[in-house]
Coordinates of C-alpha atoms and ligand atoms in Angstrom, one line a residue:
Chain L
X7 CA 56.7 127.6 174.0
X8 CA 57.5 128.9 177.4
X9 CA 61.1 129.5 178.3
X10 CA 62.2 127.7 181.3
X11 CA 65.8 128.0 180.2
X12 CA 67.0 131.5 179.9
X13 CA 69.4 131.7 177.1
X14 CA 68.3 135.1 175.8
X15 CA 70.7 137.9 175.2
X16 CA 73.6 135.6 174.7
X17 CA 74.3 137.2 171.4
X18 CA 73.6 140.7 172.3
X19 CA 77.0 142.4 172.7
X20 CA 78.4 140.3 175.5
X21 CA 79.7 137.7 173.1
X22 CA 82.6 135.7 174.5
X23 CA 86.0 136.5 173.0
X24 CA 86.0 134.6 169.7
X25 CA 89.4 133.1 170.0
X26 CA 88.4 131.5 173.3
X27 CA 85.8 129.5 171.4
X28 CA 88.1 128.1 168.7
X29 CA 89.4 125.2 170.7
X30 CA 86.1 124.0 172.3
X31 CA 84.3 124.5 168.9
X32 CA 87.0 122.4 167.1
X33 CA 86.7 119.7 169.8
X34 CA 82.9 119.7 169.3
X35 CA 83.3 119.4 165.5
X36 CA 85.9 116.6 165.9
X37 CA 83.6 114.8 168.3
X38 CA 80.9 114.8 165.7
X39 CA 83.2 113.4 163.0
X40 CA 84.4 110.6 165.3
X41 CA 80.9 109.7 166.4
X42 CA 79.7 109.5 162.8
X43 CA 82.7 107.4 161.9
X44 CA 82.0 105.0 164.8
X45 CA 78.4 104.5 163.5
X46 CA 79.6 103.7 160.0
X47 CA 80.1 99.9 160.0
X48 CA 81.8 99.9 156.6
X49 CA 84.3 102.4 157.5
X50 CA 85.1 100.7 160.8
X51 CA 85.5 97.4 159.2
X52 CA 87.8 98.7 156.5
X53 CA 89.8 100.7 159.1
X54 CA 90.4 97.5 161.1
X55 CA 91.0 95.1 158.2
X56 CA 93.1 97.3 156.0
X57 CA 96.2 97.3 158.2
X58 CA 96.1 93.5 158.5
X59 CA 95.5 93.0 154.7
X60 CA 98.3 95.3 153.6
X61 CA 100.7 93.8 156.2
X62 CA 100.0 90.3 155.0
X63 CA 100.2 91.3 151.4
X64 CA 103.6 92.9 151.7
X65 CA 105.3 90.6 154.2
X66 CA 104.0 87.3 153.0
X67 CA 103.2 87.9 149.3
X68 CA 105.8 90.3 148.1
X69 CA 108.2 90.0 150.9
X70 CA 109.7 86.8 149.9
X71 CA 110.6 88.1 146.4
X72 CA 112.1 91.5 147.5
X73 CA 115.7 91.6 148.7
X74 CA 116.4 94.6 150.9
X75 CA 119.3 93.4 153.0
X76 CA 117.3 92.9 156.2
X77 CA 114.1 91.2 157.2
X78 CA 111.3 92.6 155.0
X79 CA 108.8 93.0 157.8
X80 CA 111.0 95.5 159.6
X81 CA 111.8 97.2 156.3
X82 CA 108.1 97.6 155.2
X83 CA 106.3 98.4 158.5
X84 CA 106.8 102.2 158.3
X85 CA 105.6 102.1 154.7
X86 CA 102.4 100.2 155.7
X87 CA 101.8 102.8 158.4
X88 CA 101.9 105.6 155.8
X89 CA 99.8 103.7 153.3
X90 CA 97.0 103.3 155.9
X91 CA 97.3 106.9 156.9
X92 CA 96.8 107.8 153.3
X93 CA 93.7 105.8 153.1
X94 CA 92.4 107.5 156.3
X95 CA 93.1 110.9 154.9
X96 CA 91.3 110.3 151.7
X97 CA 88.3 109.4 153.8
X98 CA 88.5 112.8 155.3
X99 CA 88.2 114.4 151.9
X100 CA 85.1 112.3 151.1
X101 CA 83.5 113.2 154.5
X102 CA 84.0 116.9 153.8
X103 CA 82.3 116.6 150.4
X104 CA 79.4 114.7 152.0
X105 CA 79.0 117.4 154.6
X106 CA 78.9 120.0 151.9
X107 CA 76.2 118.1 150.0
X108 CA 73.7 118.3 152.8
X109 CA 72.6 121.5 154.5
X110 CA 74.8 121.0 157.5
X111 CA 77.7 123.0 156.3
X112 CA 75.4 126.0 155.8
X113 CA 74.0 125.6 159.2
X114 CA 77.5 125.6 160.7
X115 CA 78.4 128.7 158.7
X116 CA 75.3 130.5 159.8
X117 CA 76.3 130.0 163.4
X118 CA 78.8 132.1 165.3
X119 CA 81.6 129.6 164.9
X120 CA 84.8 130.4 163.0
X121 CA 84.9 128.8 159.5
X122 CA 88.2 127.3 160.3
X123 CA 86.8 125.2 163.1
X124 CA 84.8 123.1 160.7
X125 CA 88.0 122.2 158.9
X126 CA 90.1 121.9 162.0
X127 CA 87.6 119.5 163.5
X128 CA 88.0 117.2 160.5
X129 CA 91.8 117.4 160.8
X130 CA 91.7 116.7 164.5
X131 CA 89.3 113.8 164.2
X132 CA 91.2 112.3 161.2
X133 CA 94.5 112.6 163.0
X134 CA 93.1 110.7 166.0
X135 CA 91.6 108.0 163.8
X136 CA 94.9 107.6 161.9
X137 CA 96.9 107.3 165.1
X138 CA 94.6 104.5 166.1
X139 CA 95.2 102.8 162.8
X140 CA 98.9 103.3 163.2
X141 CA 98.7 101.5 166.6
X142 CA 96.8 98.7 164.9
X143 CA 99.5 98.4 162.2
X144 CA 102.2 98.2 164.9
X145 CA 100.3 95.7 166.9
X146 CA 99.8 93.5 163.8
X147 CA 103.5 93.9 162.9
X148 CA 104.5 93.0 166.5
X149 CA 102.3 89.9 166.4
X150 CA 104.0 88.6 163.3
X151 CA 107.5 89.2 164.5
X152 CA 108.4 92.9 164.2
X153 CA 110.9 93.8 166.8
X154 CA 112.6 97.1 167.5
X155 CA 115.4 97.8 170.0
X156 CA 114.8 101.5 169.7
X157 CA 114.8 103.5 172.9
X158 CA 111.9 105.5 174.2
X159 CA 113.3 108.7 172.7
X160 CA 113.7 107.1 169.3
X161 CA 110.1 105.8 169.5
X162 CA 108.9 109.2 170.5
X163 CA 110.7 110.7 167.6
X164 CA 109.2 108.1 165.2
X165 CA 105.7 108.7 166.5
X166 CA 106.2 112.4 166.2
X167 CA 107.3 112.2 162.5
X168 CA 104.4 109.9 161.7
X169 CA 102.0 112.3 163.4
X170 CA 103.4 115.2 161.5
X171 CA 103.0 113.2 158.2
X172 CA 99.4 112.3 159.2
X173 CA 98.5 115.9 160.0
X174 CA 100.1 117.1 156.7
X175 CA 98.2 114.7 154.5
X176 CA 95.0 115.3 156.4
X177 CA 95.4 119.0 155.7
X178 CA 95.9 118.2 152.0
X179 CA 92.8 116.0 152.2
X180 CA 90.9 119.0 153.6
X181 CA 91.9 121.0 150.6
X182 CA 90.8 118.3 148.3
X183 CA 87.5 118.0 150.3
X184 CA 86.6 121.7 149.9
X185 CA 87.6 121.8 146.2
X186 CA 86.0 118.6 145.0
X187 CA 82.3 118.6 144.1
X188 CA 81.6 114.9 144.3
X189 CA 82.7 112.1 146.7
X190 CA 84.1 110.2 143.8
X191 CA 86.3 113.2 142.8
X192 CA 87.5 113.5 146.5
X193 CA 88.2 109.8 146.4
X194 CA 90.7 110.4 143.7
X195 CA 93.0 111.8 146.4
X196 CA 93.1 108.3 147.9
X197 CA 94.7 107.2 144.7
X198 CA 97.5 109.7 145.0
X199 CA 97.9 109.0 148.6
X200 CA 98.2 105.3 148.0
X201 CA 100.5 105.8 145.1
X202 CA 103.1 108.1 146.7
X203 CA 104.5 105.5 149.2
X204 CA 105.0 103.0 146.3
X205 CA 107.3 105.5 144.5
X206 CA 109.4 106.0 147.5
X207 CA 111.9 104.0 149.6
X208 CA 109.0 102.6 151.6
X209 CA 108.9 99.1 150.0
X210 CA 111.9 98.8 147.8
X211 CA 115.3 100.6 147.8
X212 CA 115.2 103.5 145.2
X213 CA 118.5 102.2 144.0
X214 CA 116.6 99.4 142.2
X215 CA 114.4 101.8 140.2
X216 CA 115.2 103.2 136.8
X217 CA 116.9 106.6 137.0
X218 CA 113.9 108.8 136.3
X219 CA 111.7 107.1 138.8
X220 CA 114.5 107.1 141.3
X221 CA 114.8 110.9 140.9
X222 CA 111.1 111.2 141.9
X223 CA 111.5 108.7 144.7
X224 CA 114.4 110.5 146.2
X225 CA 112.8 113.9 146.1
X226 CA 109.2 113.3 147.2
X227 CA 108.1 113.8 150.8
X228 CA 107.3 110.2 151.7
X229 CA 111.0 109.1 151.3
X230 CA 112.5 111.3 154.1
X231 CA 109.6 110.5 156.4
X232 CA 110.1 106.7 155.8
X233 CA 113.9 107.0 156.1
X234 CA 113.5 108.9 159.4
X235 CA 111.0 106.4 160.9
X236 CA 112.9 103.4 159.7
X237 CA 116.2 104.8 160.9
X238 CA 114.7 105.5 164.3
X239 CA 113.0 102.2 164.8
X240 CA 115.4 99.7 163.2
X241 CA 118.5 101.7 162.7
X242 CA 118.7 100.9 159.0
X243 CA 118.6 102.9 155.7
X244 CA 116.7 102.0 152.5
X245 CA 119.8 100.0 151.4
X246 CA 119.7 97.9 154.5
X247 CA 122.9 99.4 155.8
X248 CA 123.0 100.9 159.3
X249 CA 122.4 104.7 159.3
X250 CA 124.3 107.2 161.3
X251 CA 123.0 110.7 162.0
X252 CA 119.3 111.1 161.1
X253 CA 119.1 114.8 161.9
X254 CA 119.3 116.1 158.4
X255 CA 116.8 113.5 157.0
X256 CA 114.4 114.3 159.9
X257 CA 114.7 118.0 159.2
X258 CA 113.8 117.4 155.5
X259 CA 110.8 115.2 156.5
X260 CA 109.5 117.8 159.0
X261 CA 110.0 120.6 156.5
X262 CA 107.9 118.7 153.9
X263 CA 105.2 118.0 156.5
X264 CA 105.1 121.6 157.7
X265 CA 105.1 123.0 154.1
X266 CA 102.3 120.7 152.9
X267 CA 100.3 121.3 156.1
X268 CA 100.5 125.1 156.1
X269 CA 100.0 125.6 152.4
X270 CA 97.1 123.2 152.0
X271 CA 95.3 124.3 155.1
X272 CA 95.6 128.0 154.2
X273 CA 94.4 127.3 150.7
X274 CA 91.5 125.1 152.1
X275 CA 90.4 127.9 154.5
X276 CA 90.6 130.4 151.6
X277 CA 88.5 128.3 149.3
X278 CA 86.1 127.4 152.1
X279 CA 85.4 131.0 153.1
X280 CA 84.5 131.9 149.5
X281 CA 82.6 128.8 148.5
X282 CA 78.9 129.2 147.8
X283 CA 79.2 133.0 147.7
Chain P
X12 CA 58.2 149.5 161.0
X13 CA 60.4 152.6 161.1
X14 CA 63.2 150.5 162.4
X15 CA 62.9 147.1 160.7
X16 CA 64.9 144.2 162.1
X17 CA 65.7 143.1 158.5
X18 CA 66.2 145.7 155.8
X19 CA 67.4 144.7 152.3
X20 CA 67.9 147.2 149.6
X21 CA 68.6 146.6 145.9
X22 CA 70.2 143.1 146.3
X23 CA 71.7 141.8 143.1
X24 CA 73.4 138.5 142.6
X25 CA 74.5 136.7 139.5
X26 CA 75.9 133.2 139.1
X27 CA 77.8 131.6 136.3
X28 CA 81.0 133.7 136.1
X29 CA 81.6 136.7 133.9
X30 CA 81.2 135.0 130.6
X31 CA 77.6 133.9 130.9
X32 CA 76.2 135.3 134.1
X33 CA 72.7 134.4 135.2
X34 CA 71.0 137.1 137.2
X35 CA 69.4 135.4 140.2
X36 CA 68.6 138.4 142.3
X37 CA 67.6 141.5 140.3
X38 CA 67.2 144.2 142.9
X39 CA 65.4 142.7 145.8
X40 CA 64.0 145.1 148.4
X41 CA 62.6 143.8 151.7
X42 CA 61.6 144.9 155.2
X43 CA 60.8 142.8 158.2
X44 CA 59.5 144.5 161.3
X45 CA 60.1 143.4 164.9
X46 CA 58.0 140.4 165.7
X47 CA 56.6 140.4 162.2
X48 CA 56.2 137.4 159.9
X49 CA 57.0 137.9 156.2
X50 CA 56.5 135.2 153.7
X51 CA 58.5 135.2 150.5
X52 CA 56.2 133.5 148.1
X53 CA 57.5 132.4 144.7
X54 CA 57.9 129.5 142.3
X55 CA 60.9 127.3 141.8
X56 CA 64.0 129.3 140.8
X57 CA 62.5 132.7 141.9
X58 CA 65.4 133.5 144.1
X59 CA 64.0 132.7 147.5
X60 CA 66.8 130.6 148.7
X61 CA 69.4 133.0 147.4
X62 CA 67.7 135.9 149.2
X63 CA 67.7 133.9 152.4
X64 CA 71.4 133.0 151.9
X65 CA 72.3 136.6 151.5
X66 CA 70.4 137.6 154.6
X67 CA 71.9 134.8 156.7
X68 CA 75.5 135.7 155.6
X69 CA 76.1 132.6 153.5
X70 CA 76.2 134.4 150.2
X71 CA 77.6 137.8 149.4
X72 CA 75.4 140.0 147.2
X73 CA 77.1 141.5 144.1
X74 CA 75.4 144.8 144.9
X75 CA 73.0 146.2 147.5
X76 CA 72.9 146.2 151.2
X77 CA 71.2 144.1 153.9
X78 CA 71.1 144.9 157.6
X79 CA 69.9 142.3 160.1
X80 CA 69.3 143.4 163.7
X81 CA 71.5 146.5 163.0
X82 CA 74.4 144.6 161.6
X83 CA 75.5 144.6 157.9
X84 CA 75.4 141.0 156.5
X85 CA 78.7 141.5 154.6
X86 CA 80.8 143.7 156.9
X87 CA 79.5 142.4 160.2
X88 CA 78.6 138.8 159.3
X89 CA 79.8 137.4 162.6
X90 CA 77.5 139.7 164.5
X91 CA 74.6 138.7 162.3
X92 CA 75.3 135.1 163.0
X93 CA 75.0 135.6 166.7
X94 CA 71.3 136.7 166.4
X95 CA 69.9 134.6 163.6
X96 CA 68.6 131.1 163.3
X97 CA 68.5 129.4 159.9
X98 CA 66.7 126.3 158.8
X99 CA 67.5 125.9 155.2
X100 CA 65.7 124.1 152.4
X101 CA 67.8 121.0 152.7
X102 CA 68.1 119.1 156.0
X103 CA 71.0 120.3 158.2
X104 CA 71.1 117.4 160.5
X105 CA 73.2 114.2 160.9
X106 CA 71.3 111.1 160.0
X107 CA 73.5 108.9 162.2
X108 CA 73.2 111.0 165.3
X109 CA 70.2 110.8 167.6
X110 CA 67.8 113.7 167.9
X111 CA 69.3 114.6 171.2
X112 CA 72.9 114.3 170.0
X113 CA 72.1 116.6 167.0
X114 CA 70.6 119.3 169.2
X115 CA 73.3 119.0 171.9
X116 CA 76.0 119.4 169.3
X117 CA 74.3 122.5 167.8
X118 CA 73.7 123.9 171.3
X119 CA 77.4 123.7 172.1
X120 CA 78.3 125.3 168.8
X121 CA 75.7 128.0 169.5
X122 CA 77.7 128.6 172.7
X123 CA 74.9 128.0 175.2
X124 CA 76.4 127.8 178.7
X125 CA 77.4 124.2 179.4
X126 CA 74.8 124.0 182.2
X127 CA 72.0 125.1 180.0
X128 CA 72.6 122.7 177.1
X129 CA 70.8 119.7 178.5
X130 CA 67.7 121.6 179.8
X131 CA 67.3 123.6 176.6
X132 CA 67.6 120.5 174.4
X133 CA 65.0 118.7 176.6
X134 CA 62.8 121.7 176.4
X135 CA 62.8 121.9 172.6
X136 CA 62.4 118.1 172.2
X137 CA 59.4 118.4 174.4
X138 CA 57.9 121.4 172.7
X139 CA 58.3 119.9 169.3
X140 CA 56.9 116.5 170.3
X141 CA 60.1 114.7 169.8
X142 CA 60.8 113.7 173.4
X143 CA 59.8 110.1 172.6
X144 CA 62.2 109.8 169.7
X145 CA 65.1 111.7 171.2
X146 CA 67.3 108.7 171.6
X147 CA 66.7 107.4 168.0
X148 CA 69.0 108.1 165.1
X149 CA 67.5 110.5 162.6
X150 CA 67.5 108.0 159.7
X151 CA 64.5 106.4 161.5
X152 CA 62.6 109.7 161.6
X153 CA 59.7 110.6 159.4
X154 CA 60.0 113.6 157.1
X155 CA 57.9 115.7 159.5
X156 CA 59.9 114.7 162.5
X157 CA 63.1 115.6 160.7
X158 CA 61.8 119.0 159.8
X159 CA 60.8 119.7 163.3
X160 CA 64.2 118.7 164.6
X161 CA 65.8 120.8 161.9
X162 CA 63.7 123.8 163.1
X163 CA 64.5 123.2 166.7
X164 CA 68.2 123.3 165.9
X165 CA 67.8 126.8 164.5
X166 CA 66.0 127.9 167.7
X167 CA 68.5 126.8 170.4
X168 CA 69.5 130.3 171.3
X169 CA 66.2 132.1 170.8
X170 CA 67.3 133.9 167.6
X171 CA 66.0 137.4 167.2
X172 CA 65.4 136.7 163.5
X173 CA 64.5 133.3 162.2
X174 CA 64.9 132.3 158.5
X175 CA 62.9 129.3 157.3
X176 CA 63.4 128.2 153.7
X177 CA 60.4 126.2 152.5
X178 CA 59.7 124.7 155.9
X179 CA 56.9 122.4 154.7
X180 CA 57.8 121.5 151.2
X181 CA 57.5 117.8 150.7
X182 CA 55.5 117.2 153.9
X183 CA 52.1 115.5 153.9
X184 CA 49.1 117.6 154.9
X185 CA 49.1 116.4 158.4
X186 CA 52.8 117.0 159.0
X187 CA 52.4 120.4 157.3
X188 CA 49.6 121.4 159.8
X189 CA 51.8 120.2 162.7
X190 CA 54.7 122.2 161.4
X191 CA 52.4 125.3 161.1
X192 CA 51.4 124.9 164.7
X193 CA 55.0 124.7 165.8
X194 CA 56.0 127.7 163.8
X195 CA 53.0 129.6 165.2
X196 CA 54.3 128.9 168.7
X197 CA 57.7 130.2 167.9
X198 CA 56.3 133.4 166.4
X199 CA 54.0 133.9 169.4
X200 CA 57.3 134.0 171.4
X201 CA 58.2 137.2 169.7
X202 CA 60.7 136.0 167.1
X203 CA 60.7 137.9 163.8
X204 CA 60.3 135.4 161.0
X205 CA 61.1 135.5 157.3
X206 CA 60.0 132.3 155.6
X207 CA 59.9 131.3 152.0
X208 CA 57.2 129.1 150.5
X209 CA 55.6 128.0 147.3
X210 CA 52.2 127.7 148.9
X211 CA 49.7 130.5 148.9
X212 CA 47.9 128.8 151.8
X213 CA 51.0 128.6 153.9
X214 CA 51.7 132.3 153.4
X215 CA 48.1 133.0 154.3
X216 CA 48.2 130.9 157.4
X217 CA 51.5 132.1 158.9
X218 CA 52.4 135.6 157.5
X219 CA 51.5 139.1 158.5
X220 CA 52.8 140.2 155.1
X221 CA 53.6 138.5 151.8
X222 CA 56.2 139.5 149.3
X223 CA 55.7 137.7 146.0
X224 CA 59.0 137.1 144.3
X225 CA 59.7 136.0 140.7
X226 CA 62.7 136.3 138.5
X227 CA 64.8 137.7 141.3
X228 CA 62.4 140.6 142.0
X229 CA 59.7 141.3 144.5
X230 CA 56.7 141.7 142.1
X231 CA 53.9 142.3 144.6
X232 CA 53.6 142.9 148.3
X233 CA 50.7 143.1 150.8
X234 CA 48.9 141.4 153.6
X235 CA 47.4 138.0 152.9
X236 CA 43.9 139.6 153.0
X237 CA 44.9 142.1 150.3
X238 CA 46.3 139.3 148.2
X239 CA 43.4 137.1 148.6
X240 CA 41.0 139.9 147.7
X241 CA 42.8 140.4 144.5
X242 CA 43.4 136.8 143.7
X243 CA 39.8 135.7 144.3
X244 CA 38.2 132.8 146.0
X245 CA 38.5 129.1 145.8
X246 CA 36.4 127.3 143.2
X247 CA 34.4 124.1 142.8
X248 CA 36.0 122.5 139.8
X249 CA 33.7 120.1 137.9
X250 CA 34.8 118.0 135.0
X251 CA 32.0 116.8 132.7
X252 CA 31.9 114.2 129.9
X253 CA 31.2 116.9 127.3
X254 CA 31.5 120.7 126.8
X255 CA 27.7 120.8 126.2
X256 CA 27.0 119.4 129.6
X257 CA 29.4 121.9 131.2
X258 CA 27.7 124.7 129.4
X259 CA 24.2 123.6 130.5
X260 CA 25.3 123.5 134.1
X261 CA 27.0 126.9 133.8
X262 CA 23.8 128.6 132.7
X263 CA 21.8 126.7 135.3
X264 CA 24.1 128.1 138.0
X265 CA 24.4 131.5 136.4
X266 CA 28.2 131.4 135.9
X267 CA 30.1 132.3 132.8
X268 CA 30.1 129.6 130.1
X269 CA 33.3 127.5 130.1
X270 CA 35.3 126.9 126.9
X271 CA 36.1 123.3 127.9
X272 CA 34.7 120.3 129.8
X273 CA 36.0 121.8 133.1
X274 CA 33.7 124.2 134.8
X275 CA 34.9 126.4 137.7
X276 CA 32.4 127.9 140.1
X277 CA 33.7 130.5 142.5
X278 CA 33.0 129.7 146.1
X279 CA 33.9 130.9 149.6
X280 CA 34.5 127.2 150.4
X281 CA 31.9 127.2 153.1
X282 CA 29.9 123.9 153.5
X283 CA 26.7 125.7 152.8
X284 CA 27.8 127.2 149.5
X285 CA 29.5 124.1 148.2
X286 CA 26.3 122.2 149.0
X287 CA 24.3 124.8 147.2
X288 CA 26.6 124.5 144.1
X289 CA 26.4 120.7 144.1
X290 CA 22.6 120.8 144.5
X291 CA 22.4 123.0 141.5
X292 CA 24.4 120.6 139.5
X293 CA 22.2 117.8 140.5
X294 CA 19.0 119.8 139.8
X295 CA 20.3 120.4 136.3
X296 CA 20.4 116.7 135.9
X297 CA 24.2 116.6 135.2
X298 CA 26.7 114.1 136.5
X299 CA 30.3 115.3 136.7
X300 CA 33.0 112.7 136.0
X301 CA 34.8 114.2 138.9
X302 CA 34.9 117.3 141.0
X303 CA 37.1 119.0 143.6
X304 CA 37.4 122.0 145.7
X305 CA 40.4 124.0 144.4
X306 CA 42.2 126.8 146.1
X307 CA 43.7 129.5 143.9
X308 CA 47.1 128.3 142.9
X309 CA 50.3 130.3 142.9
X310 CA 49.8 130.8 139.2
X311 CA 46.4 132.3 139.7
X312 CA 47.9 134.7 142.2
X313 CA 50.7 135.7 139.9
X314 CA 48.3 136.2 137.1
X315 CA 46.0 138.2 139.2
X316 CA 48.6 140.4 140.8
X317 CA 51.2 140.9 138.1
X318 CA 49.1 140.4 135.0
X319 CA 51.4 137.6 133.8
X320 CA 52.2 134.1 134.7
X321 CA 55.2 133.4 137.0
X322 CA 58.3 132.7 135.0
X323 CA 59.6 129.8 136.9
X324 CA 56.4 128.1 138.0
X325 CA 54.7 124.9 137.3
X326 CA 52.8 124.5 140.4
X327 CA 49.3 123.6 139.5
X328 CA 48.8 120.7 141.8
X329 CA 45.5 120.9 143.7
X330 CA 46.0 122.7 147.0
X331 CA 44.0 122.1 150.1
X332 CA 41.4 124.7 150.8
X333 CA 41.5 126.7 153.9
X334 CA 37.8 127.1 154.7
Ligands
ATP423 N1 75.4 128.5 143.5 C1 74.7 128.7 142.4 N2 75.3 128.6 141.2 C2 74.6 128.8 140.0 N3 73.3 129.0 140.0 C3 72.7 129.1 141.1 C4 73.3 128.9 142.4 N4 72.4 129.0 143.4 C5 71.2 129.3 142.7 N5 71.4 129.3 141.4 C6 70.3 129.5 140.4 O1 69.6 130.7 140.8 C7 68.2 130.6 140.5 C8 67.5 130.9 141.8 O2 67.8 129.9 142.8 P1 67.1 129.9 144.2 O3 67.7 128.7 144.8 O4 67.4 131.2 144.9 O5 65.6 129.7 143.9 P2 64.4 129.3 144.8 O6 63.4 130.4 144.7 O7 64.9 129.1 146.2 O8 63.8 128.0 144.1 P3 63.3 126.7 144.8 O9 61.8 126.9 145.0 O10 63.5 125.7 143.7 O11 64.0 126.4 146.0 C9 68.0 129.2 140.1 O12 67.9 129.2 138.7 C10 69.3 128.4 140.4 O13 69.6 127.5 139.5
MG424 MG1 64.9 127.4 147.4

């Protein structure tokens, strides 16, 4: 093998500053995840159909029977966004387990890339995918009559909070992905992610729940996220009454997202660095 | 060899927690000189993969030290990662990416200069006879092609030390020979190579030195020639209908009397000698039910060199004979 391309000596001392490589390496990792997802017809199909199915289910099947004081489509759309994001995040956990079940994770770790970039690549790719899904949900909602008279700033805020939620649960999914041993176990996260929005103000007002469930609903992270997004987009609270100042709710929502994100990503990086040792 | 590129001393590793630990490495010592090829030869469960994982920074040893290209694998893991290439026992490639996409991604992660990525990927695809399949997804590749691509991915940056964990296990004889040629080319380029294998023949073909490993310890070490001298030659293995017939042929050929229907006649595996043996069988008027040329197995080698059978092995499949 003659060497036409001289790449020798790259590793000998003159290594580029490591932190300069974190961003491009993360982008490369994310590009890989996205490319693999694009080539998985099942995942693509589900990602496209799920928003439509859930929307139809809630608006046309349940919607007629649920009384929320406003039109149910507007009420439920933020919840559907979160449901779909939860599904996307659970896919990330499964993808991580699958990576670990082949030799590819070992190859990455034997290369001069920071461990964190493997995880960060998944988070970045998953966030991108889920934002696309979010757009699809909104498009479906708009096509069946969802209207919002929110201004650009309110929309920006809503997208920001949804993005924060997506990043947070993706980080949680990353933790599950590095702890779980089998794809089935990682899939268990999907269950939790799909369950949380149901026990929140996403689809029914918590006031209608029994006291104990209501306690859970009012103190779990999905509720402030939903309240903020709904308040920003349609100006109503979970009881269907107009909301005033959303600042406090938004702060609680963002605090939850930041907390979940930082704790789970730190834990995931810790586990990842020690796994297989 | 005063200044080896890989030096491991007293590596210990146990798995299974503190309650019921299983000792997988039990004091492994190794040396690999610059430009040298060392084969780690051992049966299933001997600790080959674990040794490679320690040396390639993937696993921390419980005790002992390992230095690769002057860097400690535990305290300077990142430095080590800059100078090694690893192709593990299990495929480290993406089935749904094409050959070219797989290599290009690894090239970027190996921090090749942007301009160099394409040319280097093309060069490796060409050298490993994968240029024609470069645009196909890996799930359409044969086992041999996949292994070659996996190997290429470990070579993108001309590693100073290359680790290959069982590079030909599971390949058919033709792909195996192809892989050997490819590996030979890499070694001729000056790369120091540590490979693991379960095949005596592979170690003989590729290695300058062989370390036999069993039960987490290096139990014998030497050049392939030394090992072969001690293990002995190949044999013509003849199976007869009855012990009596085998005994008759044994005395006709002047070899020790067998205790069973199977007679083993040592041979240097040359055409002339094999023909001589078979002619002797015919002259004795015996007709074997079947016969084959059999290389010494890993078990034979362990028995010859350590006086006991390998602990983990069950590797008595007929091996091809290198004539
Ligand atoms: N992460 C782990 N946890 C528990 N046991 C392990 C782990 N890795 C390896 N082992 C055990 O250590 C022993 C040696 O394993 P190793 O993979 O190093 O052997 P090997 O020589 O590579 O074998 P093979 O030829 O089958 O690849 C085996 O008994 C294996 O089950
Ligand atoms: Mg192994």
